[in-house]
XYZ file of C-alpha atoms in Angstrom:
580
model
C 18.836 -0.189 15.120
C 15.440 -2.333 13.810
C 15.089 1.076 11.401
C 18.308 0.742 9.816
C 18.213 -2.810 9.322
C 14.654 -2.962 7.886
C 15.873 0.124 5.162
C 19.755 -1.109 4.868
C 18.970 -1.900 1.672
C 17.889 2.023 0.917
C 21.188 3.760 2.783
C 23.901 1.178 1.050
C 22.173 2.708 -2.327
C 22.023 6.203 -0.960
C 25.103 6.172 0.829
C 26.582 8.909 -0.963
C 23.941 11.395 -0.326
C 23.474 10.411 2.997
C 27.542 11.199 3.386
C 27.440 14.456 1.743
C 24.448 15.888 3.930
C 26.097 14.565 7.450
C 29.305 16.089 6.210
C 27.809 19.457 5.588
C 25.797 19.239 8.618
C 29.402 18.462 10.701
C 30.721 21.186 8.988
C 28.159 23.431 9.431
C 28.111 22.690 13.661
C 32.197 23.118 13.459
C 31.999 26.675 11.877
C 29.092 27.790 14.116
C 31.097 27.386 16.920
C 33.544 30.039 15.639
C 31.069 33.397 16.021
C 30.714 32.884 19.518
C 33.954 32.483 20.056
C 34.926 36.013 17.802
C 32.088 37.986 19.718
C 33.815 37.172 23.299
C 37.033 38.162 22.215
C 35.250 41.217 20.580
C 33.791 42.234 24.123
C 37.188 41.413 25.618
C 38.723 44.354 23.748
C 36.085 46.125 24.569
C 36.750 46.029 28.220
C 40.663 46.471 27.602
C 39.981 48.751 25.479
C 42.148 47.806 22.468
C 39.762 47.275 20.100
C 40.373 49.295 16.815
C 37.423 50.165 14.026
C 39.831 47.994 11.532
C 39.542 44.987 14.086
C 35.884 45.476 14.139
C 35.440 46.040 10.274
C 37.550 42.675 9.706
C 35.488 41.098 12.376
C 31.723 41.908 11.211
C 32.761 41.366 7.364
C 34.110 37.947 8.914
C 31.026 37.313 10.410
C 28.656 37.673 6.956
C 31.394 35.892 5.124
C 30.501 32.878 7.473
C 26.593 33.112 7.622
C 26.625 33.269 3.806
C 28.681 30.031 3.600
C 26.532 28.429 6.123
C 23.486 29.256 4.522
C 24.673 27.652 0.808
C 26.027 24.440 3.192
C 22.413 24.329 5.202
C 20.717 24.735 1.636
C 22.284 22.056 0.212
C 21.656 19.220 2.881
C 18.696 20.232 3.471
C 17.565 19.345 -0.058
C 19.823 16.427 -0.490
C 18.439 14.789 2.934
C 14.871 15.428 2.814
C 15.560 14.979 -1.011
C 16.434 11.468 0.505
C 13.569 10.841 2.571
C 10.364 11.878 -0.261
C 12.464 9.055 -2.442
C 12.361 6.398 0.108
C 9.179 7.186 0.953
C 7.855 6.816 -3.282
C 10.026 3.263 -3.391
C 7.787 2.321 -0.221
C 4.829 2.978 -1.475
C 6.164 1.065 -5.471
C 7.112 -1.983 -3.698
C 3.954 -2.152 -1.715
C 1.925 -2.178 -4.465
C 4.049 -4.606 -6.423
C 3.957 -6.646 -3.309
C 0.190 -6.386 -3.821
C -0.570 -7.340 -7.043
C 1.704 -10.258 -6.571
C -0.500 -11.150 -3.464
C -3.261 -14.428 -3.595
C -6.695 -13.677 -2.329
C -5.588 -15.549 1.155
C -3.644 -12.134 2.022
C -6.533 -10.049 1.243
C -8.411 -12.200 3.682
C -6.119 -11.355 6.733
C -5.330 -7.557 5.742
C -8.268 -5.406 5.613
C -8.089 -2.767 2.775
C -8.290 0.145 5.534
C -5.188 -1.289 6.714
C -3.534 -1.360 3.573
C -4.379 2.532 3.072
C -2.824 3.241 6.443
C 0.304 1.462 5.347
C 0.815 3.218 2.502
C -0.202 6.651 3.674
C 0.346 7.056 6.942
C 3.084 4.676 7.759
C 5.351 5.295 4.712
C 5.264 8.456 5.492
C 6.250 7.674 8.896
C 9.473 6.204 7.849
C 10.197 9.008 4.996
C 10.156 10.975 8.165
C 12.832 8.953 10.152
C 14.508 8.751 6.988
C 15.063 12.245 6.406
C 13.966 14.294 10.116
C 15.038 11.373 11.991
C 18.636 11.516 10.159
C 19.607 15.711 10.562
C 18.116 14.819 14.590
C 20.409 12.390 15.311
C 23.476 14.221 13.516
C 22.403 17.573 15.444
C 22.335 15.790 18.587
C 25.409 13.795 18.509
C 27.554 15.724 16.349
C 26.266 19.384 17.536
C 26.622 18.347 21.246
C 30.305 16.925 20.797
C 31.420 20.164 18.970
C 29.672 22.615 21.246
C 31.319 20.764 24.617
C 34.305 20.157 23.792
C 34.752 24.053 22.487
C 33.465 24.435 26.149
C 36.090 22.927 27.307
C 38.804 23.774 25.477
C 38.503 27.838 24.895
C 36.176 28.404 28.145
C 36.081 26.610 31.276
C 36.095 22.461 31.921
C 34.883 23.130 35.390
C 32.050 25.911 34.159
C 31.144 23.358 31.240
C 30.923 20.176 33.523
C 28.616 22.129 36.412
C 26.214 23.829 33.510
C 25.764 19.715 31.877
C 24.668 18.162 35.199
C 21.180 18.359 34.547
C 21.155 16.703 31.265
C 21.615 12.984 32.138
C 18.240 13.017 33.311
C 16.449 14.263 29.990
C 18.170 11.719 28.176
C 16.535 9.366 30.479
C 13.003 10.831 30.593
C 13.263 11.137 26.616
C 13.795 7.128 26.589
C 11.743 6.118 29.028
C 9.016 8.544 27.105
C 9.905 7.349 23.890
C 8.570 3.828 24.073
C 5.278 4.890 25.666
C 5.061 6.376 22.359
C 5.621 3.620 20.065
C 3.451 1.724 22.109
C 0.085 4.551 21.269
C 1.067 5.114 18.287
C 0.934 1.574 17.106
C -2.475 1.587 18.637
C -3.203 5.061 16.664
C -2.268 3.579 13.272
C -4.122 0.677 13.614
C -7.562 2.739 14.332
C -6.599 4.757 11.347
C -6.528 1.473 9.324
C -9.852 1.248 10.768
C -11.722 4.325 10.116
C -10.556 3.888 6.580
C -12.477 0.123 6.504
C -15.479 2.168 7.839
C -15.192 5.382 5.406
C -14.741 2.804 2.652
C -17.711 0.602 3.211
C -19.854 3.730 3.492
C -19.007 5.542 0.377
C -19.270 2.045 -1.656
C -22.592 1.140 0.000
C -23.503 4.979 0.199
C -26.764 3.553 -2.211
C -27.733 0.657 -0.126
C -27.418 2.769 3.047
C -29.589 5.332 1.719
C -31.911 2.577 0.819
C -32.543 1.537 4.024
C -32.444 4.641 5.818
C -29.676 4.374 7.729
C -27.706 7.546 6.648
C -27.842 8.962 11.088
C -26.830 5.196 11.899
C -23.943 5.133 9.718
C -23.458 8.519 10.861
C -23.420 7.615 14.379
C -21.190 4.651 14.119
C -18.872 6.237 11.849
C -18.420 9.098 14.722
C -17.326 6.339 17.157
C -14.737 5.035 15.022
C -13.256 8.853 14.326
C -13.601 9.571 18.032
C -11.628 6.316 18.940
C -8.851 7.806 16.478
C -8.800 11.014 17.652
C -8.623 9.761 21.404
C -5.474 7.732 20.764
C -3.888 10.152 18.315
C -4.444 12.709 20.979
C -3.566 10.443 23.852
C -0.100 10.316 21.393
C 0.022 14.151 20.895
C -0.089 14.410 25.160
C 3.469 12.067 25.335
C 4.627 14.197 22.109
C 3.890 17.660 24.417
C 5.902 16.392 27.191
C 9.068 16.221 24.781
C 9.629 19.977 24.335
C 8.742 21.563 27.874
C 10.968 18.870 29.359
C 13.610 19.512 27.560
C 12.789 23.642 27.715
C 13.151 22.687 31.704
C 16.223 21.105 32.065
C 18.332 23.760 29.501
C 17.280 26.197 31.612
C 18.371 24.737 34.983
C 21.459 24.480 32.630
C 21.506 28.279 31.572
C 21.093 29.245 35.323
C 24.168 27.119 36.344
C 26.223 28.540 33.810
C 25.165 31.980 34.796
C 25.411 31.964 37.877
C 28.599 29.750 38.819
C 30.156 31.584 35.263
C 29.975 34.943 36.909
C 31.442 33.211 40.418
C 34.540 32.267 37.776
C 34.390 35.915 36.737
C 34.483 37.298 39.758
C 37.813 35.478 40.575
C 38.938 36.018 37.810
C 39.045 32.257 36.580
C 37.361 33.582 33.201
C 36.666 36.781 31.172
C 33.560 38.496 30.624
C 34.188 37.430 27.399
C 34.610 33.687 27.827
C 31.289 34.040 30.208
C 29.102 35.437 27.509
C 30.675 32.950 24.967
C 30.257 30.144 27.208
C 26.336 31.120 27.351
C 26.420 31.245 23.331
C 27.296 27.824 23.366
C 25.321 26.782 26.265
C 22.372 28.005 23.681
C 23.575 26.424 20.738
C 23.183 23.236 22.982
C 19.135 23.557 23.214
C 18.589 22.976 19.713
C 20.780 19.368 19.922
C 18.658 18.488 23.287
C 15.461 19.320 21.626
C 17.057 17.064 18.300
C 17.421 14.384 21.162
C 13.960 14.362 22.166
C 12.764 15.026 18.605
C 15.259 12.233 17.342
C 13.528 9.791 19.887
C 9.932 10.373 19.178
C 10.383 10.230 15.309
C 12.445 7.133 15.666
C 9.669 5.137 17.764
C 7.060 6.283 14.933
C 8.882 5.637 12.407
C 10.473 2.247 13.489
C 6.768 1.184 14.610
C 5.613 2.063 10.974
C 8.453 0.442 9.903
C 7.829 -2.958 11.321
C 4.136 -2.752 10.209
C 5.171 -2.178 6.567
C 7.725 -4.882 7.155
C 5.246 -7.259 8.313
C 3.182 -6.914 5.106
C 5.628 -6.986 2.652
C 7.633 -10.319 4.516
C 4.184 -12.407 4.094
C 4.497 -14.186 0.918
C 2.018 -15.400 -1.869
C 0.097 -18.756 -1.760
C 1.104 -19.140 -5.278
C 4.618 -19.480 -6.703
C 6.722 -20.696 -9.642
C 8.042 -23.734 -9.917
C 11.736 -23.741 -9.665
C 12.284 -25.063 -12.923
C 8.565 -24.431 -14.848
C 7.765 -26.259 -17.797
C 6.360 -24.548 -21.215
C 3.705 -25.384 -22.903
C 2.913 -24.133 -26.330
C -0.808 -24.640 -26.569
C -3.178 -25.023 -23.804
C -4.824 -28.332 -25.898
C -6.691 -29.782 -23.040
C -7.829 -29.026 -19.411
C -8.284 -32.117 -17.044
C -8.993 -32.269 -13.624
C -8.628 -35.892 -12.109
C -10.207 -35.791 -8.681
C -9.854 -32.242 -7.224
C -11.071 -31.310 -3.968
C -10.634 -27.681 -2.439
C -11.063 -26.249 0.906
C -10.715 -21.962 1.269
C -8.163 -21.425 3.880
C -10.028 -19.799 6.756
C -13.472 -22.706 5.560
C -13.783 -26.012 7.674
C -15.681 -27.814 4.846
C -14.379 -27.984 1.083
C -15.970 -26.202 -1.351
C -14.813 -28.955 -4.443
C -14.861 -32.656 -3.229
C -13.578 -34.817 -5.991
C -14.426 -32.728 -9.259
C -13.159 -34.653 -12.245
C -13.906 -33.936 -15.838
C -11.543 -33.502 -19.661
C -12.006 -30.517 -21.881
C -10.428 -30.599 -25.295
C -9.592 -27.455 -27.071
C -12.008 -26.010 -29.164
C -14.722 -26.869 -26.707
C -17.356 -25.501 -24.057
C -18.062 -26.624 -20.246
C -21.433 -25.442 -18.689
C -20.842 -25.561 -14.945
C -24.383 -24.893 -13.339
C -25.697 -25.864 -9.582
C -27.244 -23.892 -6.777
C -26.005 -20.621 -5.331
C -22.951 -21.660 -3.469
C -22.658 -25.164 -4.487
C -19.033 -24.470 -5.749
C -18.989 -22.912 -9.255
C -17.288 -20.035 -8.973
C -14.213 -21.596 -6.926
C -13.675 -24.207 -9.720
C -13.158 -21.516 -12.734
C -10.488 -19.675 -9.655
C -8.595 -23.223 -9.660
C -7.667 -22.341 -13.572
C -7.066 -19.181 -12.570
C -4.386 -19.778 -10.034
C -5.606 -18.145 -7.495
C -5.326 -20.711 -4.441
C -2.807 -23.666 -4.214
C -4.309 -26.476 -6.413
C -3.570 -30.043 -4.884
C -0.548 -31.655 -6.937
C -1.311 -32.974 -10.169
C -5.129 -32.677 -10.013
C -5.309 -29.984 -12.485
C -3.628 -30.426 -15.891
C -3.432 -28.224 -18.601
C -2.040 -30.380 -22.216
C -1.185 -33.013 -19.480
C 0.880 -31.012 -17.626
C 0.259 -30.388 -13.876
C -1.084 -26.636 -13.962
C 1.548 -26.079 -10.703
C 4.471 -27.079 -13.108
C 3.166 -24.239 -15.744
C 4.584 -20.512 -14.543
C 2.594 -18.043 -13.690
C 2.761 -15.446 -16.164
C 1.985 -17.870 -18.906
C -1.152 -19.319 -17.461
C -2.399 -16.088 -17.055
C -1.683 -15.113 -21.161
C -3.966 -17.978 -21.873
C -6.799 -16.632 -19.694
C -9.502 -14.072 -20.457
C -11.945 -13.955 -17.235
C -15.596 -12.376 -16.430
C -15.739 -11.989 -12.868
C -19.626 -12.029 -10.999
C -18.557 -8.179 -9.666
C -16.762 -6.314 -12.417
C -14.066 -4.306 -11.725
C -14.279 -0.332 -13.740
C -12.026 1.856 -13.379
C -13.504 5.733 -13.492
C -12.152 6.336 -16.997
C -13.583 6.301 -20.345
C -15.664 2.920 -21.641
C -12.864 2.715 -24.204
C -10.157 2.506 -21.434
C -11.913 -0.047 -19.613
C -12.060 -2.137 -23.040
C -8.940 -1.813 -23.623
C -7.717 -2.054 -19.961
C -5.703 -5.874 -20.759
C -4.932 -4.679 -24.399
C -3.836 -0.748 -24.035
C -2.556 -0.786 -27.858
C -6.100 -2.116 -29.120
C -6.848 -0.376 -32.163
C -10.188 1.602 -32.914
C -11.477 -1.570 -35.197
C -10.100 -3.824 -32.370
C -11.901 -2.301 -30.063
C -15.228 -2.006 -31.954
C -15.186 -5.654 -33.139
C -15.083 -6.034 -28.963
C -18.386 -3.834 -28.664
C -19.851 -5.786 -31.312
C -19.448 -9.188 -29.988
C -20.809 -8.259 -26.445
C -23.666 -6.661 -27.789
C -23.274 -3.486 -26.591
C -22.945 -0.891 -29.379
C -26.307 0.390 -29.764
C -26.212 1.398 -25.659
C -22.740 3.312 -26.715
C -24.245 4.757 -29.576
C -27.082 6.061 -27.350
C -24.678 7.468 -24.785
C -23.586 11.116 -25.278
C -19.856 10.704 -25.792
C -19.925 7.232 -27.253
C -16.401 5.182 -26.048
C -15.313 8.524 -24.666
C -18.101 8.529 -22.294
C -16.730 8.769 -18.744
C -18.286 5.459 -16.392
C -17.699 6.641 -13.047
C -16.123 5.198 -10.006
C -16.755 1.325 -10.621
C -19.132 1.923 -13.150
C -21.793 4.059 -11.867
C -23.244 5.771 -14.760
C -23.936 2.255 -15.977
C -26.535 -0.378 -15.209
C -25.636 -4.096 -14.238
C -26.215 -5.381 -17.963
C -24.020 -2.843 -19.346
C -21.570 -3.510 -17.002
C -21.377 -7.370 -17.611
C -21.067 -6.638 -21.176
C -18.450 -4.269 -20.443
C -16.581 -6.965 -19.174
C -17.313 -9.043 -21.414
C -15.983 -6.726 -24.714
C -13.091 -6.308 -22.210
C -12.664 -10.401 -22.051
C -12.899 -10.833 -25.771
C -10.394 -7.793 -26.962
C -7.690 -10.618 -25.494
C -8.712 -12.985 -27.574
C -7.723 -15.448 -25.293
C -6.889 -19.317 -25.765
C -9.618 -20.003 -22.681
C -12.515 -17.797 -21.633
C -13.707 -18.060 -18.241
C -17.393 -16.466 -17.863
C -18.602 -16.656 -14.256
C -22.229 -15.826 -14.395
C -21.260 -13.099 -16.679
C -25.088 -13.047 -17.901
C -27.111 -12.422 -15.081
C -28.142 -8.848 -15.589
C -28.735 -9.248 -19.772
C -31.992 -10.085 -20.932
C -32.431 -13.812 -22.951
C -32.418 -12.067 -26.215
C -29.242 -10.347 -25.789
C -27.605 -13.629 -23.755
C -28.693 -15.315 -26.889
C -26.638 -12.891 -29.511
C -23.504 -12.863 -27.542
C -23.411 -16.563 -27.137
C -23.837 -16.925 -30.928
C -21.120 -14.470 -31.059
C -18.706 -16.400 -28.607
C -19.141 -19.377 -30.268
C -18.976 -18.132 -34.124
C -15.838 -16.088 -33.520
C -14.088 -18.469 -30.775
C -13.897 -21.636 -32.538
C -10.859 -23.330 -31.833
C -11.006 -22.325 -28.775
C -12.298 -23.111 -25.109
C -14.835 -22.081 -23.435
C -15.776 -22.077 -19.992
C -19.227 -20.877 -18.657
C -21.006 -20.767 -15.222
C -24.335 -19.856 -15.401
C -27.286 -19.959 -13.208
C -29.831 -19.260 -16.383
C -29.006 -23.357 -18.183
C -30.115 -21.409 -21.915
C -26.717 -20.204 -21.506
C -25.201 -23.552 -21.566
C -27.468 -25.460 -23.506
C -25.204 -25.597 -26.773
C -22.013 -26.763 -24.428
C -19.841 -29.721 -25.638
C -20.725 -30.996 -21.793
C -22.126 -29.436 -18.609
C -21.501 -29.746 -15.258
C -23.973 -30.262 -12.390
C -22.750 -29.099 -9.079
C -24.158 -28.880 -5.309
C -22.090 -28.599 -2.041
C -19.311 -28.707 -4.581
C -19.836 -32.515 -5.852
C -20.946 -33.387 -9.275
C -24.450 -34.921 -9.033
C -24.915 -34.856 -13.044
C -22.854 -34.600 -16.028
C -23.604 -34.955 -19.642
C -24.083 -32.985 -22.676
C -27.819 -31.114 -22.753
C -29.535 -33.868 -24.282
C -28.318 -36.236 -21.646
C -29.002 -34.237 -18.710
C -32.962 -33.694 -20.131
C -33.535 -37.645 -20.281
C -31.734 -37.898 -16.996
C -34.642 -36.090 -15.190
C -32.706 -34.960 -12.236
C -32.044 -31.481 -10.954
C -31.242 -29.895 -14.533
C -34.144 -31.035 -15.965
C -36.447 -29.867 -13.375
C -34.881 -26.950 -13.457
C -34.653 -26.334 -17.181
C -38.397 -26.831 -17.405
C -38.810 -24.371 -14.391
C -36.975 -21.865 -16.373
C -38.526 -22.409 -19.692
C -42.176 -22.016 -17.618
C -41.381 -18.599 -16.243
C -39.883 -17.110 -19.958
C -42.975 -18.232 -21.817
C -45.346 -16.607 -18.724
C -42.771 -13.484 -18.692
C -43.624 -13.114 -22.905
């Protein structure tokens, strides 16, 4: 009953599909009962000797009238039911990655990415299966059974049919009682798969840092423990799926040897015909394939409703992040202002912002430097939306940023994340990857401004050239200017750079800044750097450490301050005049 609640929402749209297939299929079990039925009256005339070669002509041409009929009525629910079940199963796997994209960084923190795979591989399909198997099991069992006994009764023998049944009670016990041991493995088998995928994924990322270090036989070893822990409880699954079958093979034949044997008593005395007796043992086969549905119906149910409740589970947890009920617009994002702002990362016991307060007009550039880890990554994800922001802490044109909606936040941002996201397409794709109808002169302005055209002029297919999974034909400074080109195709109101110059050498950091800043006037600017030549020509810099400003002030400031940015400028100018 969980199932059907959990996919309600799928059968009340595919009601009439679902109707036409369990019609057909009730149809089909009604006019299968009728052969038996002719062939025992066949081998009654037989024995009486009345049967003439017209009754048998009329009888066979009968007979392939009916299994042609069946077969169009079996062809069609079978494709309109399973037709049913690979639909549900491509919604599933649509709304669970909706569901994802909507998701905050928080949910990523509790649900592995192995896990995620599982769910929509192994668990959607799961639940197509229920959908569709679990569906013609159910309607063979209940619906086949009914028909087939209560022909039993009414043409053959209530007495023969109720002495031939007695074993089945107990299979219909076993079968439940079976049943949840199943759901209770599987569970445990899905959530090892989630695992081994977590493993398999780490390797193949890290395949370069394993290698590295020589640990291709550890790897090996360990990743051999997590496959034998999934084969172990998949098999330990398969042994409770085994026990379905034989079982039920068992108890129809304790059924078949009742009916034989007490049938030919009734014979004997004349209760029943010879004819009703091999009818009778017809139907008493027609009644496997519903007992086997049963146990089928039982063990695709408990997969299927486990999956079900795991996939519900993910999609019922809801973002961080939501609109406000009634959002307010802003036309221009004129000024950024954060008055006060501390922030603490759910699963953290110590914030990672204490108290951050500073204005940006429009137009404008903020440096945020600091040690590694002293907080300025997570104040560039506070524009970004990406964690609840304390109320009215954060203001974009004096507005609190949590009164703004989503979507149009995000069409003011363009951002440079430290680890750049590249998809395994052409470099022009990955450009063009927020702006898909760039044009050609668009998307070469792009190249320009990051700096990167002579490295695609040098490559063999130019923006056609193919970058690999994530990037891997490139090296970390092409990457980051990647991005960057990427970042600047949206010509975006604010530009986020998070230490988006790392990997770039200081006379290339020094021609894309000039390019940022001649072809971005007007508009703001927001860099995080740990190299302070990157943020020298700010309007006003930032100064972080255990997320707490320690210094502010524009570069000339911050030099006759002599704190930590001036030690560390003159560090940093020391090394680039040894380096040259």
């Amino acid at each position: 009953m969980s199932f059907i609640i959990k996919l309600r929402w799928f059968f009340k749209d595919r009601w009439r599909f679902y109707l036409l297939a369990i019609g057909l299929m009730v149809g089909v079990n009604l006019l299968s009962t009728i052969p038996p039925k002719m062939i025992g009256n066949t081998i009654d005339h037989i024995r009486s000797g009345n049967l003439t070669s017209q009754d048998l002509n009329q009888t066979v041409w009968l007979l392939i009238g009916l299994a042609l009929l069946l077969y169009i009525m079996t062809y069609v629910w079978i494709t309109t039911l399973f037709g049913n079940s690979a639909l549900v199963e491509k919604v599933l796997r649509g709304r669970l990655l909706a569901h994802l994209t909507r998701m905050t960084p928080a949910f990523f923190q509790r649900n592995s990415t192995g896990q995620l795979m599982a769910l929509a591989t192994n668990d959607v399909l799961a639940i197509g299966q229920t959908s569709g198997y679990g569906v013609m099991t159910l309607v063979h069992t209940l619906v086949g059974a009914t028909v087939v006994i209560v022909t039993m009764i009414s043409l053959i023998s209530f007495k023969l049919m109720i002495a031939a049944l007695i074993p089945l009670p107990f299979l219909a016990v076993v079968i439940s009682k079976l049943g949840q041991k199943v759901r209770v493995r599987f569970l445990a088998a899905q959530a090892s798969f989630g695992k081994m995928n977590d493993h398999a994924l780490e390797s193949i990322s890290g395949i370069r840092v394993i290698r590295s270090y020589v640990q291709e036989e550890h790897d090996l070893r360990a990743f051999d423990g997590v496959t034998s822990d999934v084969m172990n409880k998949n098999k330990s699954v398969s042994k409770l799926n085994a026990l379905f079958q034989p079982l039920t093979s068992l108890i129809v034949g304790l059924s078949y040897s009742i009916g034989i044997g007490y049938g030919s008593y009734l014979v004997f005395h004349d209760e029943i015909s010879l004819g009703q007796l091999v009818s009778f043992n017809i139907y008493l086969g027609m009644l496997i394939w519903p007992m086997i549905s049963f146990g089928e119906f039982i063990n695709v149910l408990q997969r299927g409703s486990a999956s079900a409740d795991r996939l519900d589970t993910a999609l019922t947890q809801a973002a961080d992040i939501v609109d406000d009920a009634a959002p307010v617009h802003v036309n221009v994002p004129d000024r950024i202002e954060m008055r006060d702002l501390s922030f603490t990362y759910p699963t953290a016991k110590h914030p990672s912002l204490a108290h951050v307060s500073f204005e940006l007009e429009r137009g404008q550039t903020l440096g945020i430097v600091g040690r590694t880890g002293s907080g300025k990554s997570t104040l560039l994800k506070q524009l970004l939306r990406q964690y609840p922001v304390e109320p009215g802490k954060l203001l974009i044109a004096d507005v609190p940023i949590e009164r703004i909606s989503l979507a149009q936040v995000k069409s003011w941002m363009a951002y440079v994340p430290q680890e750049h996201l590249l998809l395994s397409k052409s470099i022009r794709d990955n450009i063009a990857l927020g702006k898909h109808d760039a044009s050609p002169e668009e998307i070469a302005w792009a190249v320009e401004m990051a700096s990167f055209t002579q490295d695609i002029e040098q490559m063999p297919d130019g923006l056609a050239t193919i970058v690999g999974e994530n990037g891997v034909m490139l090296s970390g400074g092409q990457k980051q200017r990647l991005a960057i080109a990427r970042a600047l195709l949206m010509r975006a109101e604010i530009l986020l750079l998070d230490d988006s110059l790392s990997a770039v050498d200081a006379r290339t950091e020094s021609r894309i800044l000039q390019n940022i800043r001649k072809e971005r006037a007007g508009q703001t600017t927001l860099i995080t750097t740990h190299r302070l030549s990157a943020v020298s020509h700010a309007n006003w810099i930032l100064v972080l450490d255990e997320g707490r400003i320690i210094e502010e002030g524009t570069h000339e400031q911050l030099m006759l301050f002599g704190g930590w940015y001036r030690e560390q400028w003159d560090r940093q100018q020391m090394e680039a005049s040894l380096a040259e």
